[in-house]
Amino acid sequence: MGKHAAHIVWDWNGTLFHDNDAVIGATNAAFAEIGLEPITLEQYREVYCVPIPRFYERLIGRLPTDAEWERMDAAFHRHYTAWRAACRLADGAEVLLADWRSAGHSQSILSMYGHDELVPLVRGFGIEPHFVRIDGRTGPSGGSKAEHMVRHVAALAGVEPARTVVIGDAADDAIAARRVGAQAVLYTGGSHSRASLEVAGVPVVDSLAEAVAEAERVAAA
């Protein structure tokens, strides 16, 4: 990387991968496991949070029991896998990734989607060569990204946290960025409403192109 190179840590679900339909379909399938009514995307985006059991608590007024959580989590992942086949990359993502790499910067993916499923999915879109590292979740689902971000950034050779921008669709991405001394830009096209993202105190944008422009600003600083 050059003198003014910057690094982007991309989120996957709801950011590079436009999977809102799959998420809502799988969420409602999980709700049906314990007799909950389905919700809309707008309702989801207003109340979604991590850890995921807290999201369910907001909807049903209590934390799910361990048995309920296991059933709902299994149902979510089973139905998500079926729905995701119809999902595509976010508009313009391929060009943005290629242009960022061509400019001499680096980029990686850190996702809370399971690692063994994430890597072949990224590879299937033909974009794997744009990334210096791709990390999905290992271990139980439903937690925060912060500790995963610590390990991810530590494994990135030559990347300075101060010149790193985390681009994601959830307030948790901003929390994870702060943990490693990076900056964050949050995108409104995924799991959170603009109002819920703005409380994170970082730039909030409506397109990935705007997010990359913010990362370019960091590179020029």
mmCIF file of C-alpha atoms in Angstrom:
data_model
loop_
_atom_site.group_PDB
_atom_site.id
_atom_site.type_symbol
_atom_site.label_atom_id
_atom_site.label_comp_id
_atom_site.label_asym_id
_atom_site.label_seq_id
_atom_site.Cartn_x
_atom_site.Cartn_y
_atom_site.Cartn_z
ATOM 1 C CA MET A 1 0.000 0.000 0.000
ATOM 2 C CA GLY A 2 1.146 3.525 -0.754
ATOM 3 C CA LYS A 3 1.846 6.453 1.521
ATOM 4 C CA HIS A 4 -1.775 7.606 1.507
ATOM 5 C CA ALA A 5 -3.357 4.157 1.356
ATOM 6 C CA ALA A 6 -6.417 3.445 3.434
ATOM 7 C CA HIS A 7 -8.195 0.242 4.327
ATOM 8 C CA ILE A 8 -11.908 -0.580 4.308
ATOM 9 C CA VAL A 9 -13.325 -3.356 6.451
ATOM 10 C CA TRP A 10 -16.590 -4.218 4.750
ATOM 11 C CA ASP A 11 -19.566 -5.785 6.431
ATOM 12 C CA TRP A 12 -21.257 -8.422 4.273
ATOM 13 C CA ASN A 13 -24.940 -9.001 5.092
ATOM 14 C CA GLY A 14 -27.010 -5.920 4.377
ATOM 15 C CA THR A 15 -23.970 -4.006 3.102
ATOM 16 C CA LEU A 16 -22.119 -5.608 0.201
ATOM 17 C CA PHE A 17 -24.717 -8.388 0.026
ATOM 18 C CA HIS A 18 -28.252 -7.059 -0.422
ATOM 19 C CA ASP A 19 -30.108 -9.763 1.477
ATOM 20 C CA ASN A 20 -32.969 -7.901 3.165
ATOM 21 C CA ASP A 21 -35.620 -10.196 1.681
ATOM 22 C CA ALA A 22 -33.779 -13.282 2.900
ATOM 23 C CA VAL A 23 -33.320 -11.819 6.386
ATOM 24 C CA ILE A 24 -36.992 -10.923 6.765
ATOM 25 C CA GLY A 25 -38.160 -14.256 5.386
ATOM 26 C CA ALA A 26 -35.852 -16.155 7.722
ATOM 27 C CA THR A 27 -36.718 -13.955 10.709
ATOM 28 C CA ASN A 28 -40.421 -14.569 10.247
ATOM 29 C CA ALA A 29 -39.762 -18.305 9.926
ATOM 30 C CA ALA A 30 -37.892 -18.123 13.244
ATOM 31 C CA PHE A 31 -40.772 -16.218 14.831
ATOM 32 C CA ALA A 32 -43.231 -18.860 13.665
ATOM 33 C CA GLU A 33 -41.283 -21.434 15.691
ATOM 34 C CA ILE A 34 -42.653 -19.899 18.914
ATOM 35 C CA GLY A 35 -45.949 -18.591 17.581
ATOM 36 C CA LEU A 36 -45.038 -14.956 16.905
ATOM 37 C CA GLU A 37 -46.702 -12.903 14.194
ATOM 38 C CA PRO A 38 -44.574 -11.936 11.160
ATOM 39 C CA ILE A 39 -43.061 -8.455 10.941
ATOM 40 C CA THR A 40 -42.300 -6.123 8.041
ATOM 41 C CA LEU A 41 -38.884 -4.871 6.958
ATOM 42 C CA GLU A 42 -39.712 -1.453 8.400
ATOM 43 C CA GLN A 43 -40.553 -2.962 11.797
ATOM 44 C CA TYR A 44 -37.390 -5.043 11.700
ATOM 45 C CA ARG A 45 -35.187 -2.037 10.941
ATOM 46 C CA GLU A 46 -36.685 -0.027 13.788
ATOM 47 C CA VAL A 47 -36.002 -2.594 16.525
ATOM 48 C CA TYR A 48 -33.093 -4.733 15.309
ATOM 49 C CA CYS A 49 -30.082 -4.882 17.611
ATOM 50 C CA VAL A 50 -27.334 -7.210 18.779
ATOM 51 C CA PRO A 51 -26.945 -9.473 20.596
ATOM 52 C CA ILE A 52 -29.827 -11.074 18.695
ATOM 53 C CA PRO A 53 -31.674 -12.384 21.791
ATOM 54 C CA ARG A 54 -32.118 -8.720 22.822
ATOM 55 C CA PHE A 55 -33.764 -8.073 19.455
ATOM 56 C CA TYR A 56 -36.247 -10.816 20.201
ATOM 57 C CA GLU A 57 -36.774 -9.377 23.684
ATOM 58 C CA ARG A 58 -37.784 -6.043 22.168
ATOM 59 C CA LEU A 59 -40.434 -7.821 20.133
ATOM 60 C CA ILE A 60 -41.870 -10.298 22.627
ATOM 61 C CA GLY A 61 -41.246 -8.474 25.882
ATOM 62 C CA ARG A 62 -38.838 -11.030 27.307
ATOM 63 C CA LEU A 63 -35.689 -12.888 26.426
ATOM 64 C CA PRO A 64 -36.333 -16.196 24.667
ATOM 65 C CA THR A 65 -35.578 -19.278 26.717
ATOM 66 C CA ASP A 66 -32.490 -21.279 25.777
ATOM 67 C CA ALA A 67 -34.702 -23.856 24.068
ATOM 68 C CA GLU A 68 -36.606 -21.160 22.146
ATOM 69 C CA TRP A 69 -33.362 -19.489 21.090
ATOM 70 C CA GLU A 70 -31.958 -22.745 19.746
ATOM 71 C CA ARG A 71 -35.128 -23.438 17.744
ATOM 72 C CA MET A 72 -35.333 -19.900 16.388
ATOM 73 C CA ASP A 73 -31.648 -19.714 15.511
ATOM 74 C CA ALA A 74 -31.756 -23.053 13.678
ATOM 75 C CA ALA A 75 -34.910 -22.028 11.795
ATOM 76 C CA PHE A 76 -33.409 -18.676 10.837
ATOM 77 C CA HIS A 77 -30.252 -20.167 9.337
ATOM 78 C CA ARG A 78 -32.132 -22.947 7.560
ATOM 79 C CA HIS A 79 -34.563 -20.564 5.885
ATOM 80 C CA TYR A 80 -31.933 -17.887 5.234
ATOM 81 C CA THR A 81 -29.866 -20.374 3.241
ATOM 82 C CA ALA A 82 -32.893 -21.118 1.058
ATOM 83 C CA TRP A 83 -33.791 -17.436 0.541
ATOM 84 C CA ARG A 84 -30.292 -16.117 -0.105
ATOM 85 C CA ALA A 85 -30.046 -17.822 -3.517
ATOM 86 C CA ALA A 86 -32.185 -15.034 -4.980
ATOM 87 C CA CYS A 87 -30.107 -12.218 -3.432
ATOM 88 C CA ARG A 88 -27.429 -10.215 -5.191
ATOM 89 C CA LEU A 89 -24.659 -7.744 -4.403
ATOM 90 C CA ALA A 90 -25.663 -4.184 -3.569
ATOM 91 C CA ASP A 91 -25.968 -1.830 -6.528
ATOM 92 C CA GLY A 92 -22.572 -0.752 -7.818
ATOM 93 C CA ALA A 93 -20.610 -2.877 -5.355
ATOM 94 C CA GLU A 94 -18.427 -4.599 -7.954
ATOM 95 C CA VAL A 95 -17.282 -1.310 -9.475
ATOM 96 C CA LEU A 96 -16.610 0.281 -6.085
ATOM 97 C CA LEU A 97 -14.518 -2.685 -4.968
ATOM 98 C CA ALA A 98 -12.500 -2.710 -8.184
ATOM 99 C CA ASP A 99 -11.913 1.040 -8.146
ATOM 100 C CA TRP A 100 -10.788 1.061 -4.506
ATOM 101 C CA ARG A 101 -8.288 -1.684 -5.201
ATOM 102 C CA SER A 102 -7.075 0.028 -8.386
ATOM 103 C CA ALA A 103 -6.433 3.212 -6.397
ATOM 104 C CA GLY A 104 -3.847 1.329 -4.339
ATOM 105 C CA HIS A 105 -5.924 0.861 -1.211
ATOM 106 C CA SER A 106 -6.783 -2.400 0.522
ATOM 107 C CA GLN A 107 -10.014 -3.915 1.774
ATOM 108 C CA SER A 108 -11.282 -6.908 3.687
ATOM 109 C CA ILE A 109 -14.564 -8.451 4.834
ATOM 110 C CA LEU A 110 -15.553 -9.107 8.431
ATOM 111 C CA SER A 111 -18.979 -10.663 8.804
ATOM 112 C CA MET A 112 -20.977 -12.300 11.544
ATOM 113 C CA TYR A 113 -22.191 -14.774 8.946
ATOM 114 C CA GLY A 114 -20.626 -18.216 9.407
ATOM 115 C CA HIS A 115 -17.117 -18.353 7.918
ATOM 116 C CA ASP A 116 -17.572 -21.658 6.114
ATOM 117 C CA GLU A 117 -20.625 -20.307 4.291
ATOM 118 C CA LEU A 118 -19.328 -16.774 3.759
ATOM 119 C CA VAL A 119 -16.152 -17.583 1.829
ATOM 120 C CA PRO A 120 -17.742 -19.671 -0.949
ATOM 121 C CA LEU A 121 -20.560 -17.130 -1.235
ATOM 122 C CA VAL A 122 -18.091 -14.269 -1.791
ATOM 123 C CA ARG A 123 -16.113 -16.443 -4.189
ATOM 124 C CA GLY A 124 -19.254 -17.223 -6.148
ATOM 125 C CA PHE A 125 -19.726 -13.548 -6.983
ATOM 126 C CA GLY A 126 -16.197 -13.394 -8.422
ATOM 127 C CA ILE A 127 -15.050 -10.628 -6.052
ATOM 128 C CA GLU A 128 -12.715 -12.566 -3.753
ATOM 129 C CA PRO A 129 -9.505 -11.190 -5.373
ATOM 130 C CA HIS A 130 -10.391 -7.662 -4.227
ATOM 131 C CA PHE A 131 -9.903 -8.581 -0.555
ATOM 132 C CA VAL A 132 -6.743 -9.152 1.445
ATOM 133 C CA ARG A 133 -8.699 -11.093 4.051
ATOM 134 C CA ILE A 134 -12.201 -12.531 4.479
ATOM 135 C CA ASP A 135 -13.365 -13.473 7.963
ATOM 136 C CA GLY A 136 -16.756 -14.830 8.899
ATOM 137 C CA ARG A 137 -18.049 -15.746 12.321
ATOM 138 C CA THR A 138 -16.634 -18.721 14.127
ATOM 139 C CA GLY A 139 -18.404 -19.955 17.226
ATOM 140 C CA PRO A 140 -21.993 -19.282 18.356
ATOM 141 C CA SER A 141 -24.179 -16.802 16.479
ATOM 142 C CA GLY A 142 -25.968 -13.792 17.900
ATOM 143 C CA GLY A 143 -23.157 -11.806 19.528
ATOM 144 C CA SER A 144 -21.357 -8.523 18.895
ATOM 145 C CA LYS A 145 -18.723 -7.941 16.222
ATOM 146 C CA ALA A 146 -16.260 -6.059 18.451
ATOM 147 C CA GLU A 147 -14.063 -8.951 19.577
ATOM 148 C CA HIS A 148 -14.060 -10.373 16.063
ATOM 149 C CA MET A 149 -12.895 -6.969 14.801
ATOM 150 C CA VAL A 150 -9.955 -6.987 17.209
ATOM 151 C CA ARG A 151 -8.745 -10.302 15.801
ATOM 152 C CA HIS A 152 -9.473 -9.296 12.213
ATOM 153 C CA VAL A 153 -7.516 -6.036 12.301
ATOM 154 C CA ALA A 154 -4.636 -7.656 14.179
ATOM 155 C CA ALA A 155 -4.295 -10.132 11.305
ATOM 156 C CA LEU A 156 -4.095 -7.420 8.628
ATOM 157 C CA ALA A 157 -0.434 -6.824 7.817
ATOM 158 C CA GLY A 158 0.501 -3.191 7.243
ATOM 159 C CA VAL A 159 -2.941 -1.785 7.974
ATOM 160 C CA GLU A 160 -3.139 1.210 10.317
ATOM 161 C CA PRO A 161 -6.335 1.424 12.388
ATOM 162 C CA ALA A 162 -6.253 5.234 12.058
ATOM 163 C CA ARG A 163 -6.508 4.840 8.265
ATOM 164 C CA THR A 164 -9.150 2.145 8.469
ATOM 165 C CA VAL A 165 -12.852 2.684 7.861
ATOM 166 C CA VAL A 166 -15.481 0.105 8.772
ATOM 167 C CA ILE A 167 -18.459 0.225 6.404
ATOM 168 C CA GLY A 168 -21.558 -1.544 7.676
ATOM 169 C CA ASP A 169 -25.311 -1.327 8.111
ATOM 170 C CA ALA A 170 -25.584 -1.704 11.887
ATOM 171 C CA ALA A 171 -24.716 0.394 14.920
ATOM 172 C CA ASP A 172 -22.655 -2.577 16.104
ATOM 173 C CA ASP A 173 -20.241 -1.911 13.219
ATOM 174 C CA ALA A 174 -19.484 1.498 14.722
ATOM 175 C CA ILE A 175 -18.945 -0.058 18.145
ATOM 176 C CA ALA A 176 -16.544 -2.587 16.625
ATOM 177 C CA ALA A 177 -14.664 0.166 14.779
ATOM 178 C CA ARG A 178 -14.171 2.169 17.965
ATOM 179 C CA ARG A 179 -12.792 -0.911 19.704
ATOM 180 C CA VAL A 180 -9.803 -0.970 17.330
ATOM 181 C CA GLY A 181 -9.355 2.781 16.828
ATOM 182 C CA ALA A 182 -10.872 2.806 13.354
ATOM 183 C CA GLN A 183 -13.535 5.065 11.901
ATOM 184 C CA ALA A 184 -16.948 3.928 10.706
ATOM 185 C CA VAL A 185 -19.508 4.849 8.085
ATOM 186 C CA LEU A 186 -22.989 3.386 8.383
ATOM 187 C CA TYR A 187 -25.192 2.566 5.403
ATOM 188 C CA THR A 188 -28.976 2.835 5.498
ATOM 189 C CA GLY A 189 -29.654 0.066 2.985
ATOM 190 C CA GLY A 190 -29.525 -2.823 5.425
ATOM 191 C CA SER A 191 -30.778 -3.828 8.857
ATOM 192 C CA HIS A 192 -31.158 -0.435 10.622
ATOM 193 C CA SER A 193 -33.259 2.646 10.060
ATOM 194 C CA ARG A 194 -31.464 5.973 9.627
ATOM 195 C CA ALA A 195 -32.686 7.140 13.042
ATOM 196 C CA SER A 196 -31.253 4.097 14.802
ATOM 197 C CA LEU A 197 -27.925 4.490 12.992
ATOM 198 C CA GLU A 198 -27.519 8.182 13.729
ATOM 199 C CA VAL A 199 -27.323 7.552 17.472
ATOM 200 C CA ALA A 200 -23.942 5.892 16.855
ATOM 201 C CA GLY A 201 -22.407 9.311 16.220
ATOM 202 C CA VAL A 202 -20.665 8.446 12.943
ATOM 203 C CA PRO A 203 -21.430 9.436 9.328
ATOM 204 C CA VAL A 204 -24.611 7.833 7.969
ATOM 205 C CA VAL A 205 -25.029 7.526 4.201
ATOM 206 C CA ASP A 206 -27.642 6.242 1.790
ATOM 207 C CA SER A 207 -25.335 4.576 -0.735
ATOM 208 C CA LEU A 208 -22.134 2.563 -0.779
ATOM 209 C CA ALA A 209 -20.649 5.149 -3.138
ATOM 210 C CA GLU A 210 -21.051 7.784 -0.413
ATOM 211 C CA ALA A 211 -19.476 5.422 2.097
ATOM 212 C CA VAL A 212 -16.435 4.886 -0.103
ATOM 213 C CA ALA A 213 -16.118 8.641 -0.644
ATOM 214 C CA GLU A 214 -15.879 9.029 3.131
ATOM 215 C CA ALA A 215 -13.163 6.380 3.224
ATOM 216 C CA GLU A 216 -11.315 8.285 0.491
ATOM 217 C CA ARG A 217 -11.421 11.358 2.700
ATOM 218 C CA VAL A 218 -9.661 9.390 5.413
ATOM 219 C CA ALA A 219 -7.024 8.228 2.922
ATOM 220 C CA ALA A 220 -6.257 11.803 1.954
ATOM 221 C CA ALA A 221 -5.947 13.040 5.517
#
